[in-house]
Coordinates of C-alpha atoms in Angstrom, one line a residue:
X172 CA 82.3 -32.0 34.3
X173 CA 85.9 -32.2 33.8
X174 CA 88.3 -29.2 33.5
X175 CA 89.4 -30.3 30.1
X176 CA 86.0 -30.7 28.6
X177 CA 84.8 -27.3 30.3
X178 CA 87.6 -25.9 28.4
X179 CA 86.9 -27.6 25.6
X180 CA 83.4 -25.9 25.6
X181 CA 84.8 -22.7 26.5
X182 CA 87.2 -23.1 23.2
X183 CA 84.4 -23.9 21.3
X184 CA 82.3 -20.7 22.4
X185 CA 85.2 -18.9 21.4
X186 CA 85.6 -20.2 18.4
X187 CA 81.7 -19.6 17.7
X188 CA 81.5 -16.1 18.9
X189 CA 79.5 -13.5 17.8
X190 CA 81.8 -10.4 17.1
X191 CA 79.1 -8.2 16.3
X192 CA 79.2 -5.1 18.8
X193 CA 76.3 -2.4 20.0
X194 CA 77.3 1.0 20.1
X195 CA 76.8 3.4 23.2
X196 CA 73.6 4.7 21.3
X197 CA 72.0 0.8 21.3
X198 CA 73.1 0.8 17.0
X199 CA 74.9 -2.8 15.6
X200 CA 78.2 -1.7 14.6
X201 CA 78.8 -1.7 10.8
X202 CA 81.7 -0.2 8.8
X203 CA 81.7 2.9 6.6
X204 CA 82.5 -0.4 3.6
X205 CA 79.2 -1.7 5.0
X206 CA 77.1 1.2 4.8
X207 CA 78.1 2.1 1.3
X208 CA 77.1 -1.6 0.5
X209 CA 73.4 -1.5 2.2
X210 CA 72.5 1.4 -0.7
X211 CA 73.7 -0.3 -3.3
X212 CA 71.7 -3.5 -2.4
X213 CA 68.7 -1.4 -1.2
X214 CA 68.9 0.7 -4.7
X215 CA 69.6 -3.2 -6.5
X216 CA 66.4 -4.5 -5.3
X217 CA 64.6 -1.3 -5.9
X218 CA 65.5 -1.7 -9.7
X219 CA 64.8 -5.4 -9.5
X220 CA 61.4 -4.9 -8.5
X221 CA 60.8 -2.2 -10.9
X222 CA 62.0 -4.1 -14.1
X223 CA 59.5 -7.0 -12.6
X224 CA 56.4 -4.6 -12.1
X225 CA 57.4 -3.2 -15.9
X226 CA 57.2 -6.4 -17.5
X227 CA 54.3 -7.2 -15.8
X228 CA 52.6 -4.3 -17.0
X229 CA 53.9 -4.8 -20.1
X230 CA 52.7 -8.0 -20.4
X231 CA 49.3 -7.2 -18.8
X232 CA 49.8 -10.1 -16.8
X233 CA 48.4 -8.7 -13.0
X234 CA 49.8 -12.6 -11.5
X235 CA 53.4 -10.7 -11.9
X236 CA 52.5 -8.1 -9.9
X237 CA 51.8 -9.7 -7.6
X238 CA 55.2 -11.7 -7.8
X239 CA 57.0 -8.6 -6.6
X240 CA 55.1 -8.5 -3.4
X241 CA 58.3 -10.8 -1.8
X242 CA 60.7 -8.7 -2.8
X243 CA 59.0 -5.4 -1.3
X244 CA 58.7 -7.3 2.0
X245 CA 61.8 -8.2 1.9
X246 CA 62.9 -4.8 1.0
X247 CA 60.9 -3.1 4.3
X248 CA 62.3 -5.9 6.6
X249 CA 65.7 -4.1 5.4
X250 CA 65.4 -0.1 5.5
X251 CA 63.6 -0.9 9.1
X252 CA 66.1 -2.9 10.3
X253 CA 69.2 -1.4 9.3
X254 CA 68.1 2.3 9.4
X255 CA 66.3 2.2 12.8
X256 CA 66.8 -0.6 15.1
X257 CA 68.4 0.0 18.5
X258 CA 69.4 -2.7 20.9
X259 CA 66.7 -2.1 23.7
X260 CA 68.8 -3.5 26.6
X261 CA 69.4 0.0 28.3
X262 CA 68.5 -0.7 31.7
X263 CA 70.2 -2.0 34.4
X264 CA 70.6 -6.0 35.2
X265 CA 68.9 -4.8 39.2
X266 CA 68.9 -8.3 40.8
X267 CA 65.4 -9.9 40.5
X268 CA 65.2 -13.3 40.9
X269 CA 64.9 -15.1 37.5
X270 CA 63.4 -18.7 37.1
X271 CA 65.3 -20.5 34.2
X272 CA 63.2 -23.1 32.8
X273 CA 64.6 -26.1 30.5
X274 CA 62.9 -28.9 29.3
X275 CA 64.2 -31.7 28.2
X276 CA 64.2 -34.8 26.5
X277 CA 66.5 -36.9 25.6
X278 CA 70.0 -34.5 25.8
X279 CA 72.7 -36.6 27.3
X280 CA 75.4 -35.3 24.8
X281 CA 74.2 -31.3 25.9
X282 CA 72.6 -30.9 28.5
X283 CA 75.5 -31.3 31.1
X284 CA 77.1 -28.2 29.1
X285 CA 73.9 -26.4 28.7
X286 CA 73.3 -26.1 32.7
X287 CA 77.0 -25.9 33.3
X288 CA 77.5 -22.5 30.8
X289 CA 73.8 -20.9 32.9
X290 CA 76.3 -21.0 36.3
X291 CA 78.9 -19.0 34.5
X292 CA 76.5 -16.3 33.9
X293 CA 77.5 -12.7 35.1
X294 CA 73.3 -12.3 36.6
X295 CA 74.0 -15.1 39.3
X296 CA 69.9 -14.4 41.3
X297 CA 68.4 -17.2 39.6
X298 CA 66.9 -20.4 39.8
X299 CA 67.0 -23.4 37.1
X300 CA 64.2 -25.9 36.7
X301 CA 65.1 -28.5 34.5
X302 CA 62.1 -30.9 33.4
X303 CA 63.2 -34.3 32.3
X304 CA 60.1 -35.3 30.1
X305 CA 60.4 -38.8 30.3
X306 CA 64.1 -39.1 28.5
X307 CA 65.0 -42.8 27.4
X308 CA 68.7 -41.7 27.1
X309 CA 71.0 -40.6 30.6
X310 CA 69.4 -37.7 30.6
X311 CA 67.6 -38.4 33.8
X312 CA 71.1 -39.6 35.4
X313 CA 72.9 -36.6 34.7
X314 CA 70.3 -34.2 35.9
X315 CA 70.0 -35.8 39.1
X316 CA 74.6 -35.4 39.3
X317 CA 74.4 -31.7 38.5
X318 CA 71.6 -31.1 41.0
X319 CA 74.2 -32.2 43.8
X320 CA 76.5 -30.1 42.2
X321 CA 74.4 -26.9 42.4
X322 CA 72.3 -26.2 44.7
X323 CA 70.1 -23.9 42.8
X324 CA 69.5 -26.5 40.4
X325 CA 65.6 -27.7 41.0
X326 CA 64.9 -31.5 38.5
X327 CA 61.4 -32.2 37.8
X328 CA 60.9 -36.1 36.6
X329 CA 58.2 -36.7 34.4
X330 CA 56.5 -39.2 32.0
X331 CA 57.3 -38.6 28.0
X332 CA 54.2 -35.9 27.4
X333 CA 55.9 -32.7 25.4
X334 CA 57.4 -29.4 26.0
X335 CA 54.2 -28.0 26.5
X336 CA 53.5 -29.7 29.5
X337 CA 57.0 -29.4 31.0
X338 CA 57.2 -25.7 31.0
X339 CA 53.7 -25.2 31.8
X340 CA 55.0 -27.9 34.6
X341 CA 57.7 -25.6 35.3
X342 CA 56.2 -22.5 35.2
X343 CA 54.1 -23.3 38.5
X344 CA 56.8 -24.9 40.3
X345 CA 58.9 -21.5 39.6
X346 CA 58.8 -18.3 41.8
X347 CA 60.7 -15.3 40.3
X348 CA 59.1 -12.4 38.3
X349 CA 61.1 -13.3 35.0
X350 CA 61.0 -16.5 33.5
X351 CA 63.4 -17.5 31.0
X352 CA 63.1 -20.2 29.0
X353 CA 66.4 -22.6 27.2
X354 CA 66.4 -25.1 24.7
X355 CA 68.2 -28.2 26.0
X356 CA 70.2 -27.7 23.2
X357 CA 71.6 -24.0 23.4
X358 CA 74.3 -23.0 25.1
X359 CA 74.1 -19.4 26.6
X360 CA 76.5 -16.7 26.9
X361 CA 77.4 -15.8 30.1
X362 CA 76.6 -11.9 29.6
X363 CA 73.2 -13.2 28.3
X364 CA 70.6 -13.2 31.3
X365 CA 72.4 -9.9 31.8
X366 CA 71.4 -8.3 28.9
X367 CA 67.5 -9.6 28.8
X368 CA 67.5 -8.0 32.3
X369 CA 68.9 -4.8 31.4
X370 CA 65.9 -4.6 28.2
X371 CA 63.3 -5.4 31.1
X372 CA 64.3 -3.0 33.5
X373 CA 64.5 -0.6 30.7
X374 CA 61.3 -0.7 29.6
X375 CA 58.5 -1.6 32.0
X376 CA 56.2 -2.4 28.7
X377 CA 58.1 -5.1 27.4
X378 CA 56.3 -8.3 27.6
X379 CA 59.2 -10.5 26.3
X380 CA 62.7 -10.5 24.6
X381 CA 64.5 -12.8 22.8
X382 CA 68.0 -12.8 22.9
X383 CA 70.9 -13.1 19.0
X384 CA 70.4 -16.9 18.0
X385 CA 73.9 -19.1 16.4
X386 CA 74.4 -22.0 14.8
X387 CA 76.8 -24.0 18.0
X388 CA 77.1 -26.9 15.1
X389 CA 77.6 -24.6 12.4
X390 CA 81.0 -25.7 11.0
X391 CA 79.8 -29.7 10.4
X392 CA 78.7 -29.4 6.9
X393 CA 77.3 -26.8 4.2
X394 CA 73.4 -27.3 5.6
X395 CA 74.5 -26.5 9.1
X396 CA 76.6 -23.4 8.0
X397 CA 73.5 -22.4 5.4
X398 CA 71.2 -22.3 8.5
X399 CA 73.8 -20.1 10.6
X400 CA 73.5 -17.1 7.6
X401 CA 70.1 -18.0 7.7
X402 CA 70.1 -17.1 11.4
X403 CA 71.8 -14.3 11.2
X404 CA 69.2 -12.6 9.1
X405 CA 66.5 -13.5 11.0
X406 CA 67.6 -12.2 13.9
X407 CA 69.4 -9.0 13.2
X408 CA 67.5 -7.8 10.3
X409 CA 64.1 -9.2 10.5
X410 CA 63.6 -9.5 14.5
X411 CA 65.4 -6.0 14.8
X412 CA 62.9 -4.6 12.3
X413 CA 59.6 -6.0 14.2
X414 CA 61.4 -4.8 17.4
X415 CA 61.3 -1.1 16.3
X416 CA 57.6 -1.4 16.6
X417 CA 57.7 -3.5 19.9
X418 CA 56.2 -6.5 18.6
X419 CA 58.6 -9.6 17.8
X420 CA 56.4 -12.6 16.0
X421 CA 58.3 -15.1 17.7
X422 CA 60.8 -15.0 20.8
X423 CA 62.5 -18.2 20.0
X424 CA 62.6 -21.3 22.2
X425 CA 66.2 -21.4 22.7
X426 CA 66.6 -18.8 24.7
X427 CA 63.6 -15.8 25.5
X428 CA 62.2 -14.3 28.7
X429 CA 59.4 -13.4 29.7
X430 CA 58.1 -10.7 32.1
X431 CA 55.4 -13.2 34.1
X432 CA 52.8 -10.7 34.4
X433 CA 52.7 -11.0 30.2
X434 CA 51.9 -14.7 30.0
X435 CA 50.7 -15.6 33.3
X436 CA 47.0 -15.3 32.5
X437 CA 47.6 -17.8 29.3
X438 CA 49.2 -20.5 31.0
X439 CA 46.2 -21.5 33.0
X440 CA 44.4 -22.0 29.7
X441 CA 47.1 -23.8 28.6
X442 CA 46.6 -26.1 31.6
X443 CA 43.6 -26.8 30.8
X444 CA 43.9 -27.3 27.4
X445 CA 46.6 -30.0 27.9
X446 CA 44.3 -31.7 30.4
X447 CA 41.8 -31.8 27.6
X448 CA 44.4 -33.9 25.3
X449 CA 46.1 -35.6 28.0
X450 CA 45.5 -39.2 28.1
X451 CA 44.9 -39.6 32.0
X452 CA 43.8 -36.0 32.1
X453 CA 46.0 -35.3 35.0
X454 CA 48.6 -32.4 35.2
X455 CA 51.4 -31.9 37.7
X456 CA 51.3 -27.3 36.7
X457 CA 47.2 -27.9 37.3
X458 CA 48.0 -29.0 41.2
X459 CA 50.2 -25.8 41.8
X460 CA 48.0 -23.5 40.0
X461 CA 46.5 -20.6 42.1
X462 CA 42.9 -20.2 42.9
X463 CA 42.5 -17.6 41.1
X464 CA 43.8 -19.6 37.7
X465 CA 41.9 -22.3 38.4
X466 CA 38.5 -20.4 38.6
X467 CA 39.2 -17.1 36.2
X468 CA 40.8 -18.3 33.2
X469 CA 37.9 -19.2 31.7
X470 CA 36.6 -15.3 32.3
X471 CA 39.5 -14.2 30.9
X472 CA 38.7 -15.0 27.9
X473 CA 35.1 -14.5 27.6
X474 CA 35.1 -11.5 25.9
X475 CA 37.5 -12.2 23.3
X476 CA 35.4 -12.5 19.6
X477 CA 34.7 -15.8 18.6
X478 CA 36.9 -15.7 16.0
X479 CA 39.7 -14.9 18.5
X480 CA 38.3 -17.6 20.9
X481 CA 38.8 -20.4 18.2
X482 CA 42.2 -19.5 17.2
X483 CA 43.9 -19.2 20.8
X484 CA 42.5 -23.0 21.5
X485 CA 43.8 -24.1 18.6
X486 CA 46.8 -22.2 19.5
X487 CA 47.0 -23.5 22.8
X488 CA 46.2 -27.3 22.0
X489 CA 49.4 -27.9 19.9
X490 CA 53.0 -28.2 21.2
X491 CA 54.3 -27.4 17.7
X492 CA 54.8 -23.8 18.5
X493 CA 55.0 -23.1 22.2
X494 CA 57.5 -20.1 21.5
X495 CA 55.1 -18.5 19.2
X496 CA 52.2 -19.4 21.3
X497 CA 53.7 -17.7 24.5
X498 CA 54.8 -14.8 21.9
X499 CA 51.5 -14.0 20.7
X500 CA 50.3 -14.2 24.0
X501 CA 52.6 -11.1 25.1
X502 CA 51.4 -9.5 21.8
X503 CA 48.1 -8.7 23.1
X504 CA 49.0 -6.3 25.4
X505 CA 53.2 -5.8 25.5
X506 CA 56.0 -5.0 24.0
X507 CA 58.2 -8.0 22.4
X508 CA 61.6 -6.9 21.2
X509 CA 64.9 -8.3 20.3
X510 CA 68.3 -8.0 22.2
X511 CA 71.1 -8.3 20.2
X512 CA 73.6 -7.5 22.8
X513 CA 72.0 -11.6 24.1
X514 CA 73.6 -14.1 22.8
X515 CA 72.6 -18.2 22.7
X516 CA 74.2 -20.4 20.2
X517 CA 71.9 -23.5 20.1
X518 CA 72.0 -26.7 17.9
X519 CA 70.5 -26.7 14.3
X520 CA 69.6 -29.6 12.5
X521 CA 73.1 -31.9 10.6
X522 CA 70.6 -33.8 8.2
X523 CA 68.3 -32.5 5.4
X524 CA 65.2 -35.0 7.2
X525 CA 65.6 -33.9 10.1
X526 CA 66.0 -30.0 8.6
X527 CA 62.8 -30.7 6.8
X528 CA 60.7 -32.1 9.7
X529 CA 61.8 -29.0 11.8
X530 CA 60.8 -26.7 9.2
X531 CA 57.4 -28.5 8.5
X532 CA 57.0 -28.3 12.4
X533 CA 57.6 -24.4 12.3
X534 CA 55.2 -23.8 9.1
X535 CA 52.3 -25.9 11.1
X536 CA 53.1 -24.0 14.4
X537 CA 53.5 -20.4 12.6
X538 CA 50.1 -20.8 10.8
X539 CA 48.0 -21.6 13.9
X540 CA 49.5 -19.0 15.5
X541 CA 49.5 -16.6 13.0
X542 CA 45.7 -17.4 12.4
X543 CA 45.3 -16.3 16.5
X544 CA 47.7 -13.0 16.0
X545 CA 45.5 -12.1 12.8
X546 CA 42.2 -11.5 15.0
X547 CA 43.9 -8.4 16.7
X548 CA 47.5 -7.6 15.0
X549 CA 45.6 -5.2 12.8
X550 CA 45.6 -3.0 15.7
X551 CA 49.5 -2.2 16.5
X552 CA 51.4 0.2 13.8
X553 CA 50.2 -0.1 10.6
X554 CA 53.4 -0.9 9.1
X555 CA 53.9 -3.8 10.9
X556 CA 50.9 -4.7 10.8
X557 CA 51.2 -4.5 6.9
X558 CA 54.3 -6.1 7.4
X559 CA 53.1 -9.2 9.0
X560 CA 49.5 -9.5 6.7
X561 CA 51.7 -9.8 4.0
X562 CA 53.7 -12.6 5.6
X563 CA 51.1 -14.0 6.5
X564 CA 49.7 -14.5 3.0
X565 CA 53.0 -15.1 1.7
X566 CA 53.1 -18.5 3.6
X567 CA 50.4 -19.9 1.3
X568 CA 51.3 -18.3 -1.7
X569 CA 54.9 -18.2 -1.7
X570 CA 54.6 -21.5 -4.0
X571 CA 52.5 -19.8 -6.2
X572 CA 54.4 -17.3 -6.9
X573 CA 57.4 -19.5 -7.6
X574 CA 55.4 -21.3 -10.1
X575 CA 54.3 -18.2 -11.8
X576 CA 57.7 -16.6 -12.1
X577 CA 59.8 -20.2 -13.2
X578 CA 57.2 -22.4 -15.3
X579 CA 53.8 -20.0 -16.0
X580 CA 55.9 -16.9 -17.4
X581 CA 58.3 -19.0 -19.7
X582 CA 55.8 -21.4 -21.2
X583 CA 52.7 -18.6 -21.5
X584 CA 54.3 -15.3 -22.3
X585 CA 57.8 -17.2 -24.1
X586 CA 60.1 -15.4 -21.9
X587 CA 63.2 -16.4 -20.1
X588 CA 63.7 -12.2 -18.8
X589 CA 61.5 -12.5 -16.2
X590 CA 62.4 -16.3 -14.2
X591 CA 66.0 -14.8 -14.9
X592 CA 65.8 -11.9 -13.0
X593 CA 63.6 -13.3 -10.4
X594 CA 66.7 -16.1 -10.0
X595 CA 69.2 -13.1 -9.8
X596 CA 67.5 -11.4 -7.3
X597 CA 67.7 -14.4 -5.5
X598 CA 71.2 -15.1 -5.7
X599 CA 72.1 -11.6 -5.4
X600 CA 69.8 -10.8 -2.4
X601 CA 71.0 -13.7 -0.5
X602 CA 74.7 -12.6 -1.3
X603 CA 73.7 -9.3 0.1
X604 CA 72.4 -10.2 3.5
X605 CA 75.8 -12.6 3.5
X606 CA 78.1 -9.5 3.0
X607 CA 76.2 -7.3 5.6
X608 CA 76.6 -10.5 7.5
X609 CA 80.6 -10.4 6.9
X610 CA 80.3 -6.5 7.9
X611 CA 78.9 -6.9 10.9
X612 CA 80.6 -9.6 12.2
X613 CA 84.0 -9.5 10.1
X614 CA 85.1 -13.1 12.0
X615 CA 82.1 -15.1 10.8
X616 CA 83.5 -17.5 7.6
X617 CA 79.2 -18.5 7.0
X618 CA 78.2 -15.2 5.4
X619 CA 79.3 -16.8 1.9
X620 CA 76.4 -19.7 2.5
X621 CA 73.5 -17.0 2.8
X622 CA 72.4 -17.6 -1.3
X623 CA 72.5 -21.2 -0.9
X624 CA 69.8 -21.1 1.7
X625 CA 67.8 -18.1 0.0
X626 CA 67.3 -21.2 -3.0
X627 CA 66.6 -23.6 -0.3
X628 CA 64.0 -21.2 1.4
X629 CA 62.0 -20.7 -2.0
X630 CA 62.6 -24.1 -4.0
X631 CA 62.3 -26.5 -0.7
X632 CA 61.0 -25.4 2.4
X633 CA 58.3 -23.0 1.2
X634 CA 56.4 -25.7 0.2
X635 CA 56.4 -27.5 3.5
X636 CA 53.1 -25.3 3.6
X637 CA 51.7 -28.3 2.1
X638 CA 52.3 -31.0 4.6
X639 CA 52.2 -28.7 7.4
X640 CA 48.2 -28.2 6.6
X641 CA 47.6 -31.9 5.8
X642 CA 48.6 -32.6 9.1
X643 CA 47.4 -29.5 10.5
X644 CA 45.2 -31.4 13.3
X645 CA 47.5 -34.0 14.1
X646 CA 49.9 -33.1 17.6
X647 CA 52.8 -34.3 16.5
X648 CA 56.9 -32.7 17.6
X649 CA 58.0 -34.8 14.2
X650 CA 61.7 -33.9 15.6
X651 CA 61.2 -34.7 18.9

């Protein structure tokens, strides 16, 4: 790579930087302004919700009631996360090797920066393992340059057969203790391996972290800057509330480690499970799996119900959700949490199609999941367990409750009260998250986008549901 363009990248990190800071005591920084505006949103939604439970019961329509289940979820994700998350990297880095695995496929515009930002990392005891899954593009050519350029660079060829299969390819060729797994499409900070280090070391429970996810293309057009607010929710208020209980639902694919003890039992099913799809049955990861993998995995799992049986091979079958596959693995018996102090900014979707086939992707990947994490979840804290029941239901009757609150309420009951207030909430709640957005990161100019994309979550992508079961069986990436 070129001086200029590495400084180009560099410019561009600048430019995209999260400003959001951890205090000593592991807290996201947020202004005395901020605070006072967190009550006055909490004690908004409170009110909202209790005008929509009072019509409901003044209406003695029970299918209202059960409208205001959203906004109460919504409202827990909030007191937990702002009221008691804390940053969990409070180890230290130690210097364990790390195996850095990226697949990729088709990346010749990123991947040359992606690899290129891993060597300016401040934790340097690591190895990278790039899988080329059968790239059409340069892809290929590139990888082979940068493995003369860096010696620690390891490049696996392979024919065009998913992500699945190149990190469970990967995973077997790797040899340190802590796997980490990049998107060939994110670009990590350098203090970022760091800090997933630090929340391993400081915990010897934690299964698997996941590090603060950006927008890198955020500033192309309003989608792009829509799905950077969007981010920024999702990670600092709803992964920091499931990571007061220890248990992330998903430790996203563009950047997440995991300790190997946590999913080294499930990727020998995995194997096999891909051999069972595979079209010539034959698996590079299968060769370089231990004995012990190759003859146990199947015991392993024998005494799981049958219930729990069904759902982890559907699970393990699809390469729709591999980040939420090897999350729910960890679930079973670690901690998964969010680092916020780990940062990745990663490349979001520039057209609405190819938006829409991501987020179908993700609704047919979170339901099979979900469907495995529902056979035990019930067993962690009840409030997150609560927590993620009710999400889970929400996903097939989110729709639903749209209808009821927009077209049953007006045309039944001859009201325009209720579909107005549910719109305000909207609005307002997605304003809200944008201005705690602003507050904790005072340099971000997305915040502003947040209620745009609260209307694009409820009116369009929640009923991806749809598609996303009719093609429930069907292993298709759609964005790949």
């Amino acid at each position: 790579m070129s001086k200029q363009v590495f400084t180009n990248i560099q410019k561009r990190i600048q430019d995209q930087k999260s400003h959001q800071t951890i205090s000593h005591r592991g807290i996201i920084h947020i202004s005395k302004k901020g605070w006072v505006c967190r009550f006055i949103i909490l004690g908004l939604a409170c009110l909202a919700v209790a005008s929509s439970i009072k019509i409901g019961l003044d209406l003695d329509e029970p299918a209202l009631l059960y409208v205001s289940l959203l906004p109460i979820h919504g409202i827990l994700y909030l007191i937990i996360g702002w009221f008691f998350y804390r940053n969990p990297a409070t180890g230290k880095a130690g210097n364990e090797l790390v195996s850095i695995i990226i697949p990729v496929y088709n990346q010749e515009s990123m991947i040359e920066h992606v690899i290129d930002a891993i060597y300016q990392s401040t934790y340097q005891n690591f190895e990278i393992i790039a899988v080329n899954d059968g790239s059409k593009d340069t892809s290929g050519d590139i990888l082979n340059r940068l493995a003369k350029k860096y010696p620690k660079l390891k490049v696996i060829h392979r024919k065009n057969e998913g992500k699945r299969k190149a990190v469970a390819t990967a995973f077997y060729d790797s040899k340190g203790e802590y796997i980490i797994l990049v998107d060939s499409d994110s670009i990590v900070d350098k203090h970022a391996i760091t800090e997933i280090m630090k929340t391993f070391n400081g915990n010897p429970r934690v299964g698997a972290v996941v590090a603060n996810a950006k927008a890198w293309n955020s500033r192309k057009n309003i989608l792009t800057r829509c799905q950077d607010a969007w981010y920024d929710y999702s990670f600092n208020v709803r992964k920091a509330a499931e990571t007061v209980f220890g248990s992330v639902f998903c430790c996203s694919g563009c950047l997440s480690g995991y300790r190997r003890k946590a999913i080294e039992d499930y990727i020998p099913y995995w194997v096999r499970s891909t051999i069972h799809n595979s079209e010539d049955r034959e698996l590079t990861s299968y060769t370089f799996a231990n004995s012990w993998a190759k003859k146990e995995f199947s015991k392993y799992y024998s005494h799981l119900p049958s219930f729990t049986q069904k759902t982890l091979e559907s699970m393990a079958n699809y390469d729709d959700a591999e980040d939420r596959s090897l999350t729910a693995q960890s679930l079973r018996s670690w901690k998964t949490v969010y680092a916020a102090s780990a940062t990745v900014y990663t490349d979001v979707p520039e057209k609405l199609r190819g938006f829409l086939l991501q987020q179908q992707r993700w609704k047919k990947g979170t339901t099979r999941v979900n469907f495995f994490v529902s056979s035990f979840f019930w067993r962690r804290n009840p409030i997150i367990s609560l927590i993620f029941y009710i999400e889970f239901m929400l996903t097939f009757t989110t729709p639903a409750i749209i209808v009821t609150a927009f077209l049953y309420v007006p045309i039944v009951h001859q009201t325009l009260l209720e579909p107005l207030i549910y719109l305000a909430a909207m609005l307002l709640t997605g304003f809200a998250h944008g201005l705690d957005y602003k507050f904790r990161d005072p340099k971000t100019k997305d915040w502003i986008y947040k209620p745009i994309m609260n209307l694009i979550t409820a009116f369009l992508t929640s009923w991806l549901i749809f598609p996303a079961l009719w093609n429930y069986k069907k292993n298709q990436w759609l964005t790949r």
